[in-house]
mmCIF file of C-alpha atoms in Angstrom:
data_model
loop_
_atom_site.group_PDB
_atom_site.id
_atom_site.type_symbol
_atom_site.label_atom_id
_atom_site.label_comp_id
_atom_site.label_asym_id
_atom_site.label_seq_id
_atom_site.Cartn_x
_atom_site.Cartn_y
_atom_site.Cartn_z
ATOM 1 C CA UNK Z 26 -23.676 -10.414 -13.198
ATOM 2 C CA UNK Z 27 -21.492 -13.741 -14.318
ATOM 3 C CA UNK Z 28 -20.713 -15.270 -17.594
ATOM 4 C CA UNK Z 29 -20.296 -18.293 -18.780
ATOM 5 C CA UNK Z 30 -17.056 -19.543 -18.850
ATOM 6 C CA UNK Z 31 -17.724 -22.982 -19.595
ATOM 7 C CA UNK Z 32 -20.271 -25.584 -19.308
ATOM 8 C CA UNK Z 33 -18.654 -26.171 -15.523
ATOM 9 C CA UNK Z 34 -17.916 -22.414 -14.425
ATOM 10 C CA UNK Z 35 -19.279 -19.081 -14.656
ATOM 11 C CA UNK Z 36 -17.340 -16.193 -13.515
ATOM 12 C CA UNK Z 37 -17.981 -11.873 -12.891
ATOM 13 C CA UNK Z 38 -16.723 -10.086 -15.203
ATOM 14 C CA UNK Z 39 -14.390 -7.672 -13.224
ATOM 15 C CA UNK Z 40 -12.819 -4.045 -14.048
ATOM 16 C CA UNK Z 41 -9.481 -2.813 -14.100
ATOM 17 C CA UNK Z 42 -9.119 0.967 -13.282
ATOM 18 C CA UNK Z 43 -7.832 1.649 -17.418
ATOM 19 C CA UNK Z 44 -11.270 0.510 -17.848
ATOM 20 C CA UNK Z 45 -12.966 3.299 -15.817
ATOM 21 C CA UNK Z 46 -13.472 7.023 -16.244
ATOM 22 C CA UNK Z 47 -14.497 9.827 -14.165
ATOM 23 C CA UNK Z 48 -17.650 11.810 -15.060
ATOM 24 C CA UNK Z 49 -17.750 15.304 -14.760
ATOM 25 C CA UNK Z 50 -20.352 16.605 -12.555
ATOM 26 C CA UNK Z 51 -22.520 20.300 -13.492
ATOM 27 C CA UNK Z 52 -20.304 21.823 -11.574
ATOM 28 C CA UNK Z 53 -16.222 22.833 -11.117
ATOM 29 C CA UNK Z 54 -14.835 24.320 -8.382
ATOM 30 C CA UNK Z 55 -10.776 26.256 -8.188
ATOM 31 C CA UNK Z 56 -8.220 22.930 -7.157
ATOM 32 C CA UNK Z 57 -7.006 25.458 -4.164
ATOM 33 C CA UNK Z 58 -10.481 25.209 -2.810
ATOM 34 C CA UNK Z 59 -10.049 21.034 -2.684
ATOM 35 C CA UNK Z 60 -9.057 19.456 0.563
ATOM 36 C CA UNK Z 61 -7.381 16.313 0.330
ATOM 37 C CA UNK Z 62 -7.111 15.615 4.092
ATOM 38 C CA UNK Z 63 -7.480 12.322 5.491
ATOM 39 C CA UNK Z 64 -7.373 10.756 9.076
ATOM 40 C CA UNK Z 65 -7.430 7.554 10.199
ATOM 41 C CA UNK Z 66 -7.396 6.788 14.017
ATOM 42 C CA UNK Z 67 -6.365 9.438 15.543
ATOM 43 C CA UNK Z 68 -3.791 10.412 13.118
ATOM 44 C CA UNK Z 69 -4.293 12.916 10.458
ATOM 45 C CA UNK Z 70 -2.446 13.923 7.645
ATOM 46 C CA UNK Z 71 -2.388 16.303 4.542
ATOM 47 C CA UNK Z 72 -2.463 13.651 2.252
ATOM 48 C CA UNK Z 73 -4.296 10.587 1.347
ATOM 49 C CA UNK Z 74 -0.942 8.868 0.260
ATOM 50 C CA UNK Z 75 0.826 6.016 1.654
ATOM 51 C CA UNK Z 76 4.274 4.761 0.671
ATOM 52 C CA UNK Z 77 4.260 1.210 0.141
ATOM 53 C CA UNK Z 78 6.673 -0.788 2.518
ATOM 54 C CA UNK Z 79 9.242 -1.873 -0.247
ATOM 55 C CA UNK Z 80 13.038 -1.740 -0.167
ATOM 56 C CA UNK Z 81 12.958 0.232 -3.226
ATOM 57 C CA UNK Z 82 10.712 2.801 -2.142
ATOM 58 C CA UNK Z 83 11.158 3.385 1.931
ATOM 59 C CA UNK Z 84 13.989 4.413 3.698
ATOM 60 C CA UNK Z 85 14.227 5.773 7.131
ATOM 61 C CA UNK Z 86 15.341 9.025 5.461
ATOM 62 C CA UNK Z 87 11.823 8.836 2.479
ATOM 63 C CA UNK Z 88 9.595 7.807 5.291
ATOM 64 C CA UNK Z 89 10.527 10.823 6.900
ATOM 65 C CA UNK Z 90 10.556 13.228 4.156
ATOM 66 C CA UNK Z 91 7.075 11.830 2.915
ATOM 67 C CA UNK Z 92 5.689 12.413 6.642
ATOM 68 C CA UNK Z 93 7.041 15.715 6.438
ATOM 69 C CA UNK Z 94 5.376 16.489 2.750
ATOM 70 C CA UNK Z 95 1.701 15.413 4.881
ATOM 71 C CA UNK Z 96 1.357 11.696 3.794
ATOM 72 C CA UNK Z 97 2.616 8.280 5.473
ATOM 73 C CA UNK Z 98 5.857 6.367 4.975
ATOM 74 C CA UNK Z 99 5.756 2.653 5.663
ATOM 75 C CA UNK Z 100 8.908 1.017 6.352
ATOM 76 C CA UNK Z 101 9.367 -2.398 5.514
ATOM 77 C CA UNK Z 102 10.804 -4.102 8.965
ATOM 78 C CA UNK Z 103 11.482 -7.697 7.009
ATOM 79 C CA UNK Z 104 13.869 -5.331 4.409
ATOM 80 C CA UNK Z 105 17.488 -4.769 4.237
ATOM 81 C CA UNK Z 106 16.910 -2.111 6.951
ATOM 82 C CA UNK Z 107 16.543 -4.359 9.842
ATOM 83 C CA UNK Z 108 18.669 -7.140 8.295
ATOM 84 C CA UNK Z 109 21.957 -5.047 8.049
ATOM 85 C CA UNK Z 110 23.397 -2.037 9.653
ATOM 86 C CA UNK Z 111 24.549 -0.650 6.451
ATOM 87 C CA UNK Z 112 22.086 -1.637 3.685
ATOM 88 C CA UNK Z 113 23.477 1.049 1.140
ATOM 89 C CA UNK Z 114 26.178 -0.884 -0.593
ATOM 90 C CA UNK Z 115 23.251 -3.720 -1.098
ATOM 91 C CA UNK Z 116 21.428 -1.249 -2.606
ATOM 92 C CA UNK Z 117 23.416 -0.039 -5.372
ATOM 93 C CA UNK Z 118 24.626 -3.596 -5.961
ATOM 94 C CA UNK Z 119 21.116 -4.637 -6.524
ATOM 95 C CA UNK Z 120 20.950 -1.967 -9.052
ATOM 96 C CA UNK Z 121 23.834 -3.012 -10.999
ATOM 97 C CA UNK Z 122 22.909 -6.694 -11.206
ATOM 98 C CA UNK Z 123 22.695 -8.548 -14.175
ATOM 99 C CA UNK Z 124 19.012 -9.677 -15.129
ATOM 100 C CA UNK Z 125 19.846 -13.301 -15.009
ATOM 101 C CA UNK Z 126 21.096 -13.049 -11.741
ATOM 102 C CA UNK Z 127 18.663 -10.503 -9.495
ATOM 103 C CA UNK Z 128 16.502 -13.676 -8.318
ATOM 104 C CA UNK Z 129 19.217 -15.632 -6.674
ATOM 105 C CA UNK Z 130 21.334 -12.610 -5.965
ATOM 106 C CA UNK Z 131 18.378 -11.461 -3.828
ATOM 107 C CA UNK Z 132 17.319 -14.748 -2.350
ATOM 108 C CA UNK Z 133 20.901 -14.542 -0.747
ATOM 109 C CA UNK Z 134 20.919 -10.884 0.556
ATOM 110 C CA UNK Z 135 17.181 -11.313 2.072
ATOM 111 C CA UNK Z 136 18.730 -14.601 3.952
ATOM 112 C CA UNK Z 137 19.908 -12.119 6.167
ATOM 113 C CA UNK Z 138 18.295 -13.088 9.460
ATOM 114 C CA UNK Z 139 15.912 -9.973 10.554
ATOM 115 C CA UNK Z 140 17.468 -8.384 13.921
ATOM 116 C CA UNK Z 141 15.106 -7.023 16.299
ATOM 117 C CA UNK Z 142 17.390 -4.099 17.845
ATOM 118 C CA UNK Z 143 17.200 -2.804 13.969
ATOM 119 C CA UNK Z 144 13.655 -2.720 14.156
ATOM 120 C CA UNK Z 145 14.039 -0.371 17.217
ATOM 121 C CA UNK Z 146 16.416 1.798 15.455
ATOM 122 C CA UNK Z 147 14.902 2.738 12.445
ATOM 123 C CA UNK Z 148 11.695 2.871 14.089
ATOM 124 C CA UNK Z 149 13.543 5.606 16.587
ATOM 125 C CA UNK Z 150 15.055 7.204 14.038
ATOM 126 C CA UNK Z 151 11.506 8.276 12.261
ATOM 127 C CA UNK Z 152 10.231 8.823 15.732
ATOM 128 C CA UNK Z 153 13.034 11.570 16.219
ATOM 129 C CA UNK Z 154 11.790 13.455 13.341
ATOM 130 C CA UNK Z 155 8.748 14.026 14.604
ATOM 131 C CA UNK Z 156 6.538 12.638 11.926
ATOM 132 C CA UNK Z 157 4.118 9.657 11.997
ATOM 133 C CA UNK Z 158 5.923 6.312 12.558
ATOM 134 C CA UNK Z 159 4.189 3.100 10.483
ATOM 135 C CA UNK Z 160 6.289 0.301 9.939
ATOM 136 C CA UNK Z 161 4.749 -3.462 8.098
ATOM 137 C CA UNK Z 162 5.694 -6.948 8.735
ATOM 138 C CA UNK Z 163 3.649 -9.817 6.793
ATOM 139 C CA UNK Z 164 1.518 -11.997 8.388
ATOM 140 C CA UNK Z 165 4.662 -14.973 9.261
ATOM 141 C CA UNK Z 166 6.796 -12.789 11.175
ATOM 142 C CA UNK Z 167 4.236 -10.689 13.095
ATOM 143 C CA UNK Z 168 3.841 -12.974 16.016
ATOM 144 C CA UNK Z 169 7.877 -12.899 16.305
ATOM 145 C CA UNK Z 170 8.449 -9.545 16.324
ATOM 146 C CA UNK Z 171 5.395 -7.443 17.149
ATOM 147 C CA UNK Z 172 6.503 -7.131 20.455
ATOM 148 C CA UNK Z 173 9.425 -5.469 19.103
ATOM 149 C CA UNK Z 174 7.680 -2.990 16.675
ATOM 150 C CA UNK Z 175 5.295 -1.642 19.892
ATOM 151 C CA UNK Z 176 7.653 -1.123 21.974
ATOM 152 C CA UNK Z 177 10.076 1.326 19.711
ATOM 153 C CA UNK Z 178 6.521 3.633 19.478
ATOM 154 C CA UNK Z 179 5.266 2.329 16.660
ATOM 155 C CA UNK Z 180 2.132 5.011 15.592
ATOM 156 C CA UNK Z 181 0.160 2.510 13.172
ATOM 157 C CA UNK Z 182 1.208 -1.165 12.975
ATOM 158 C CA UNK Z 183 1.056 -2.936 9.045
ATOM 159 C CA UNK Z 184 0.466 -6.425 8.531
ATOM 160 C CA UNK Z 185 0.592 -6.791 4.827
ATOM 161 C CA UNK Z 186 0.754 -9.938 2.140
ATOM 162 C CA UNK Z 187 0.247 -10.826 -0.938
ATOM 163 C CA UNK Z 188 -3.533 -11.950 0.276
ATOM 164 C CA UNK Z 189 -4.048 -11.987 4.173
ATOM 165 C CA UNK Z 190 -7.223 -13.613 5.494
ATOM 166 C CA UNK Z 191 -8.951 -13.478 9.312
ATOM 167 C CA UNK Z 192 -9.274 -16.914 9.129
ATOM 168 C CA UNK Z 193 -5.799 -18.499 7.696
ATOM 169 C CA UNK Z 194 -5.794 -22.665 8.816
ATOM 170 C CA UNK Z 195 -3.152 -24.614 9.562
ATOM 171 C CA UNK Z 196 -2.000 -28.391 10.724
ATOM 172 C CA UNK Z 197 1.411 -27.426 10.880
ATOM 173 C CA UNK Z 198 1.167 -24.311 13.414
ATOM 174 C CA UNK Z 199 -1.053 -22.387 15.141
ATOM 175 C CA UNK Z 200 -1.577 -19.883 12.855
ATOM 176 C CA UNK Z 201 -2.266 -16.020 13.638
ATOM 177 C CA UNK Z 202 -4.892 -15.015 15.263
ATOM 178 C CA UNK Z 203 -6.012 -11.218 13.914
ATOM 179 C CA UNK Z 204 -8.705 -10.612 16.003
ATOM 180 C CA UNK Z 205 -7.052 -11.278 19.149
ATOM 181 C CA UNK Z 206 -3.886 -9.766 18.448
ATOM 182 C CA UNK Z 207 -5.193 -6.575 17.019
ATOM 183 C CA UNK Z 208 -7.791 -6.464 20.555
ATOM 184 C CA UNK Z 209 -4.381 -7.242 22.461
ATOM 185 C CA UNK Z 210 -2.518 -4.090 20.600
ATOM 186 C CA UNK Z 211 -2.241 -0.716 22.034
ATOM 187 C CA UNK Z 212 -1.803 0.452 18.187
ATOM 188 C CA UNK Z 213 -4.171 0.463 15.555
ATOM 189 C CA UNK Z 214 -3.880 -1.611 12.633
ATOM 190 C CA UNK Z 215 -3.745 -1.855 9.006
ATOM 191 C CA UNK Z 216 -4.152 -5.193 7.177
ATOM 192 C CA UNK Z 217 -4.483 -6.400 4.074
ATOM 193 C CA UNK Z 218 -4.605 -7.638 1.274
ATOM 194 C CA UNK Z 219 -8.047 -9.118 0.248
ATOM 195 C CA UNK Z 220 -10.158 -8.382 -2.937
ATOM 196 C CA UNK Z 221 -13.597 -9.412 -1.885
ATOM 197 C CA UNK Z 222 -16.486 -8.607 -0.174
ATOM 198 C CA UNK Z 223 -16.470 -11.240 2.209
ATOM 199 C CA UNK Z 224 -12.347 -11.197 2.771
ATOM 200 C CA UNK Z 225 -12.582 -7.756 3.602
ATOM 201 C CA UNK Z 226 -15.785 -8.004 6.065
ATOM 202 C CA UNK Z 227 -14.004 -10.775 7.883
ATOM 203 C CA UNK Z 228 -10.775 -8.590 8.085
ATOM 204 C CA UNK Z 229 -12.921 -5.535 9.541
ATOM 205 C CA UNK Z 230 -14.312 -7.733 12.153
ATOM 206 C CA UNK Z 231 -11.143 -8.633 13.602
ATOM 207 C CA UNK Z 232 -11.189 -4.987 14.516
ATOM 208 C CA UNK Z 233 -8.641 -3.771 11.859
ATOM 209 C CA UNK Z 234 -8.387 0.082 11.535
ATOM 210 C CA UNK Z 235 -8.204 -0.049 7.906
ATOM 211 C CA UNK Z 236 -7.708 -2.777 5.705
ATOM 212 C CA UNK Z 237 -5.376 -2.825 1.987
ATOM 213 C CA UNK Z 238 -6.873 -4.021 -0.979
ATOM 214 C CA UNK Z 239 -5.193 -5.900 -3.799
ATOM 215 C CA UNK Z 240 -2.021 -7.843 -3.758
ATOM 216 C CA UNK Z 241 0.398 -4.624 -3.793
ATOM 217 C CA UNK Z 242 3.757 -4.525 -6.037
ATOM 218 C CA UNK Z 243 1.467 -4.395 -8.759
ATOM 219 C CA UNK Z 244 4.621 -3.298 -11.425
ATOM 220 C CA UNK Z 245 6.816 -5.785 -9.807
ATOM 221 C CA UNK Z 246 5.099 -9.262 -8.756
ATOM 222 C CA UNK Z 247 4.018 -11.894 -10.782
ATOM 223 C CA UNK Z 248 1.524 -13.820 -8.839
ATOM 224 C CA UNK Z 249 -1.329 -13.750 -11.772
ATOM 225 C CA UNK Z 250 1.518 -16.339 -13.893
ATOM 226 C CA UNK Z 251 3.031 -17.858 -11.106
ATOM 227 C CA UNK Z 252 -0.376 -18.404 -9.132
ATOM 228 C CA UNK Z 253 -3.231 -17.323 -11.374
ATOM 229 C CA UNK Z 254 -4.163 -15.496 -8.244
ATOM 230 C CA UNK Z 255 -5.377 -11.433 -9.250
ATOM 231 C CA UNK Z 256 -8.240 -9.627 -8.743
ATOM 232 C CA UNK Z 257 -8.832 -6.329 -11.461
ATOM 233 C CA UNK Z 258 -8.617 -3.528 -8.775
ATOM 234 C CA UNK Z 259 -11.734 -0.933 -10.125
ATOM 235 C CA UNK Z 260 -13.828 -3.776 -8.970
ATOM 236 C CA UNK Z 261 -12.480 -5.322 -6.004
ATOM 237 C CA UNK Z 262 -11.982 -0.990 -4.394
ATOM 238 C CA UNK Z 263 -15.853 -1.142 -5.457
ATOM 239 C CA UNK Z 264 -16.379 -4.388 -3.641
ATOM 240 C CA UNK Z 265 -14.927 -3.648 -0.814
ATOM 241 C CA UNK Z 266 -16.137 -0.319 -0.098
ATOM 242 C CA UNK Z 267 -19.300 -2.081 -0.323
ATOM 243 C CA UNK Z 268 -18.268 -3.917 2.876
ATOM 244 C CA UNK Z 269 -16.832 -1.023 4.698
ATOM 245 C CA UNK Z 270 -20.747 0.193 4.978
ATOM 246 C CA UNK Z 271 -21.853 -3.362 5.848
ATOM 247 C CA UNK Z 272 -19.804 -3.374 8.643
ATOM 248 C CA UNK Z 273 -20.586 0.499 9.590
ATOM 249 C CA UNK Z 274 -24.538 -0.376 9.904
ATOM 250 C CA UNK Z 275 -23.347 -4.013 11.572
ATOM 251 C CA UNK Z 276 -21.202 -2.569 14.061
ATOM 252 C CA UNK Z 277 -23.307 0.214 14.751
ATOM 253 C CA UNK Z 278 -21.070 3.006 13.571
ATOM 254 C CA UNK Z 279 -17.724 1.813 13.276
ATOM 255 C CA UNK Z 280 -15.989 3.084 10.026
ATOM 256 C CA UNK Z 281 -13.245 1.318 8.594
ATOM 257 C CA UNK Z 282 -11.260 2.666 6.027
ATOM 258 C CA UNK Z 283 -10.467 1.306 2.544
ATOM 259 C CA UNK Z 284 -6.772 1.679 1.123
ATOM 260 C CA UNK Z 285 -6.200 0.922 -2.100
ATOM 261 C CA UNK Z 286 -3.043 -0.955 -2.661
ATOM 262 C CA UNK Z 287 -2.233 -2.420 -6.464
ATOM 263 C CA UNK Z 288 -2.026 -1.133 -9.870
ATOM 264 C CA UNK Z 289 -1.877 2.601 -8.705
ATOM 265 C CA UNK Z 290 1.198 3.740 -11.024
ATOM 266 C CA UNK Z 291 -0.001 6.834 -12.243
ATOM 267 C CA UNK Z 292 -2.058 9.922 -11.288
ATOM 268 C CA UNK Z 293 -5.464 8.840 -13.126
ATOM 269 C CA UNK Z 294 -5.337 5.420 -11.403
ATOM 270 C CA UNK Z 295 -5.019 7.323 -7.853
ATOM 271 C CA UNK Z 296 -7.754 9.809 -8.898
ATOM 272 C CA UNK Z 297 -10.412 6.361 -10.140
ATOM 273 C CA UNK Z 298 -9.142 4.385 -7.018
ATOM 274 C CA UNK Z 299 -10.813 6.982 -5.074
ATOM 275 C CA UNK Z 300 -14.228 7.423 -7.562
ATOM 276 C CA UNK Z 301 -14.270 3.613 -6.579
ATOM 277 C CA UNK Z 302 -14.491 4.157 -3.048
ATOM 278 C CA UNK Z 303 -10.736 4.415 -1.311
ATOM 279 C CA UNK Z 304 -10.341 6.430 1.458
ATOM 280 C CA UNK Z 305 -6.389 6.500 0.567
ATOM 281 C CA UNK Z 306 -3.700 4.851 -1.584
ATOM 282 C CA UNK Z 307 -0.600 2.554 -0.753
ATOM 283 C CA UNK Z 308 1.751 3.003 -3.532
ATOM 284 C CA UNK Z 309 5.066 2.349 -4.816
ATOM 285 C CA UNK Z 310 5.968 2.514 -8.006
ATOM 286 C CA UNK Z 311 5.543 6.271 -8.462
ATOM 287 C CA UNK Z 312 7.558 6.317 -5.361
ATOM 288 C CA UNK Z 313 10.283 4.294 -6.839
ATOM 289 C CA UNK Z 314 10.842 6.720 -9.552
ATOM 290 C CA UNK Z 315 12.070 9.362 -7.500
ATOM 291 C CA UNK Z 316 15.824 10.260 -7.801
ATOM 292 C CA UNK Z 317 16.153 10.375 -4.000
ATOM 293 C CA UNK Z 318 14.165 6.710 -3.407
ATOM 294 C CA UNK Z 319 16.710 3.988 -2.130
ATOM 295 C CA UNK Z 320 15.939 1.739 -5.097
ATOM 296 C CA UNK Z 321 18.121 4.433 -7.523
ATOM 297 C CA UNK Z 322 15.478 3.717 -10.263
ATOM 298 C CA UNK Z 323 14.857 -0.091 -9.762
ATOM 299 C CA UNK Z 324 11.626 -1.602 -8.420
ATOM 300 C CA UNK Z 325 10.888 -4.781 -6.234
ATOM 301 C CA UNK Z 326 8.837 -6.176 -3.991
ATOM 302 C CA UNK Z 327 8.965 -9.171 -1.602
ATOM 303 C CA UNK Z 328 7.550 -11.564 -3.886
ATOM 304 C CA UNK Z 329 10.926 -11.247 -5.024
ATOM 305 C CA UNK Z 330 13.176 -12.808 -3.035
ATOM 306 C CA UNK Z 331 10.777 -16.150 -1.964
ATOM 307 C CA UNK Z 332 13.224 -18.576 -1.129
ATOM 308 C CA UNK Z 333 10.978 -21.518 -2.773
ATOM 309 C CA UNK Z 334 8.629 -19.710 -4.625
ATOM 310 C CA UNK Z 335 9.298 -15.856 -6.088
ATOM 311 C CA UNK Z 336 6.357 -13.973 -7.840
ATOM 312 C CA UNK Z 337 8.064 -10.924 -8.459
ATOM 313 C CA UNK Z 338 11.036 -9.433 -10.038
ATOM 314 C CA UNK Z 339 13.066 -6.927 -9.875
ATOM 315 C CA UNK Z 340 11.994 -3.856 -12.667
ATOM 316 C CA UNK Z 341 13.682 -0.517 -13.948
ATOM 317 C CA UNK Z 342 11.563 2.070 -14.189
ATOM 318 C CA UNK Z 343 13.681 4.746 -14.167
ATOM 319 C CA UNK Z 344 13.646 8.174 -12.229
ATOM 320 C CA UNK Z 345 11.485 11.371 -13.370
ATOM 321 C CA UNK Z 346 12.276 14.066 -10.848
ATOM 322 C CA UNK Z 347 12.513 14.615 -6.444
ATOM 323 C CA UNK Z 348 10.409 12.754 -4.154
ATOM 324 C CA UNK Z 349 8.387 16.666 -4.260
ATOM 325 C CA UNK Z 350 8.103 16.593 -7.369
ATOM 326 C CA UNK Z 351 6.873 13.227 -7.749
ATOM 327 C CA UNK Z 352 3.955 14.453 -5.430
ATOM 328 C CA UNK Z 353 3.710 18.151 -5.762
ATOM 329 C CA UNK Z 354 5.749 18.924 -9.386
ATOM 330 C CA UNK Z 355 6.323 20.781 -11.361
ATOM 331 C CA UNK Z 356 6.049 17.873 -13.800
ATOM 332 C CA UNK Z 357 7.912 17.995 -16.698
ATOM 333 C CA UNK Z 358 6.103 15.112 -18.314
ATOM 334 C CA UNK Z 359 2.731 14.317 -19.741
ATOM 335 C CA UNK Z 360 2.113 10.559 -18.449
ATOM 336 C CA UNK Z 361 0.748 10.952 -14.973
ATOM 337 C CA UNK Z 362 4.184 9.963 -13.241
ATOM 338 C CA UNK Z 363 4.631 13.281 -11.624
ATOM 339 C CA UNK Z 364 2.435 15.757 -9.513
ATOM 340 C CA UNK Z 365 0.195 13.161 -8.099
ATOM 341 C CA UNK Z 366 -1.628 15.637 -5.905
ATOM 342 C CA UNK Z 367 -2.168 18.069 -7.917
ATOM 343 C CA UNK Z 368 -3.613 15.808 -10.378
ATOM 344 C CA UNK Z 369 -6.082 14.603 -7.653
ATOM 345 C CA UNK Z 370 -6.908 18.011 -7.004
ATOM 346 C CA UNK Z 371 -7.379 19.040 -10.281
ATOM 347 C CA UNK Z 372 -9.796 16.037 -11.120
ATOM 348 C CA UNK Z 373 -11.665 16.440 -7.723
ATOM 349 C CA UNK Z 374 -11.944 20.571 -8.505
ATOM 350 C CA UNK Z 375 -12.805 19.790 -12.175
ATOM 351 C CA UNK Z 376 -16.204 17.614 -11.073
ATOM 352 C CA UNK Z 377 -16.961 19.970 -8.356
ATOM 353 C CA UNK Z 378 -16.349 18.630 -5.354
ATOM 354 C CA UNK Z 379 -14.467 19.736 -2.296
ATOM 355 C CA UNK Z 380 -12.983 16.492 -0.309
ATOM 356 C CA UNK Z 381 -12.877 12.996 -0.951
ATOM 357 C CA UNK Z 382 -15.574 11.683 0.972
ATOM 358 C CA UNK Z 383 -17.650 13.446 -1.516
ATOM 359 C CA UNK Z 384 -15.562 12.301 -4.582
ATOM 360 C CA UNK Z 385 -16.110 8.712 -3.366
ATOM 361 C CA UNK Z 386 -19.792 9.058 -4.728
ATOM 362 C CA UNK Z 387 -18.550 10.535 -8.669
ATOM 363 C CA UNK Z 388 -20.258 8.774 -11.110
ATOM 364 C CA UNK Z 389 -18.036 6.687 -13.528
ATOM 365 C CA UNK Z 390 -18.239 4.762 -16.841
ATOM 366 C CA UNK Z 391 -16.634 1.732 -18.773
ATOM 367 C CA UNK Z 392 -14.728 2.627 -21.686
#
């Protein structure tokens, strides 16, 4: 249903996950008897979790450990890990800079020209450890390096933006073309973001594997004041899901999975982005309060370091405890920051039901 706006403009009134709740169903189950299992392709893993391909969040070293813990770690392959051999130092200096100076400090370190024998390192070096190797590049550089990324044995391939679209036009050059890369791709593919019904049908049809929704770096970028571009993410999960079973009755049976990827900073919002229809959850903030994440307690994403037009910013949050404790706990604090799974297993075991295709169809309420 819209509103009026104005005389000119109506708009749909949209919800933000803080304005959700969960209902409890008639009956509870024990959380050990909850599966949280999820597979996408023919990948499967433990956990419905994603690490978010930021600097601040994914190293080679926490893409590992998080593939090791059951879930998948993204690595960002436009980050200081395929820009420099040694990306440490940057790190900690980017930790210690002064507030007035983190968005031209950062412009100049991500100036870096990206070096595709990196790429194949890092990629190799999660490949070693045995564990599910994902690495994201945004829509500009894909052409230019994809080649790269596929042949180091990439597992599942990223493309992710602040909004990606299957039908992007351009005068200037001939823009990507989604449908016929991802058919020409021995890999499958995760794109994203988009925040509609119709984005996200358009996406699937290019033959995307799953597809992100939201804009990402949700504690970090500042597109809503710098573009007035942001869609609340209760409703656009909801819309979207919507077009995930479009697409399964048009395509005869093809499922395409939903990943929620915005505004997921604590345990609640994880447990309503799947009540809202998610099939997982890319996230970084929670991530980036680990005391072992690369970002040593400081947040950004690539909004950041635009070299004309930055909607993000660099953010302390501050560390709460290990990257297994972050997921797993014990928590030691009351604010949804820590023990993410068991949180999702307690909320799925306290309405009753025993995996998350099921929880998908949880009744919630506004207030």
């Amino acid at each position: 249903m819209s509103i009026d706006i104005g005389l000119a403009k109506r708009g749909r009134q949209g919800y933000h996950f803080d304005d959700i709740a969960i209902v409890p169903s008639r009956r509870t189950r024990d959380p050990h008897e909850v599966s949280t299992d999820w597979q996408i392709d023919a990948y499967r893993f433990d956990l419905p979790i994603i690490a978010a391909p930021m600097d601040s969040v994914m190293s080679p070293e926490t893409a590992i450990a998080l593939g090791k813990f059951g879930g998948l770690g993204v690595l960002n392959l436009e980050g200081l890990w395929t820009r420099y051999e040694d990306p440490l130092p940057l790190l900690e200096e980017i930790a210690r800079i002064e507030p007035a100076q983190v968005t031209p400090r950062l412009q100049q370190i991500y100036s870096e020209p990206i070096k595709a024998e990196l790429i194949t390192a890092r990629l190799h070096e999660i490949r070693a450890a045995g564990v599910t190797v994902a690495g994201a590049l945004s829509p500009g550089h894909t052409k230019q390096f994809a080649d790269a990324v596929v042949q180091a044995g990439v597992d599942l391939f990223v493309i992710r933006g602040t909004t990606v679209s299957a039908e992007h036009v351009s005068g200037n050059a001939e823009p990507l073309n989604l449908k016929e890369f991802i058919y020409e791709l021995d890999v499958p593919v995760i794109v994203g973001g988009c925040a509609t019904h119709q984005a996200a049908l358009h996406l699937m049809r290019t033959g995307a594997a799953g597809v992100l929704v939201g804009f990402g770096g949700g504690a970090t970028h500042t597109t809503r004041s710098v573009l007035g571009v942001a869609v609340p993410m209760a409703s656009a999960v909801s819309d979207v899901a919507a077009a995930r079973r479009d697409y399964l009755d048009e395509s005869g049976g093809r499922y395409v999975h939903v990943i929620a990827d915005g505004s997921i900073g604590r345990s609640g919002d994880l447990t309503k982005a799947f009540a809202c229809g998610a099939d997982a959850v890319m996230i970084g903030s929670p991530f980036a309060r680990a005391t072992d994440a690369p970002g040593r307690g400081f947040h950004w994403g690539a909004e950041a370091w635009h070299g004309d037009l930055p909607r993000g910013e660099r953010v302390e949050i501050g560390t709460v405890g290990s990257l297994e404790q972050v997921l797993f706990g014990p928590s030691n604090v009351p604010d949804g920051t820590m023990n993410l799974v068991g949180a999702l297993r307690r909320a799925m075991a306290t309405t009753g039901y025993t995996d998350l295709k099921e929880f998908q169809r949880i009744e919630v309420v506004l207030g």
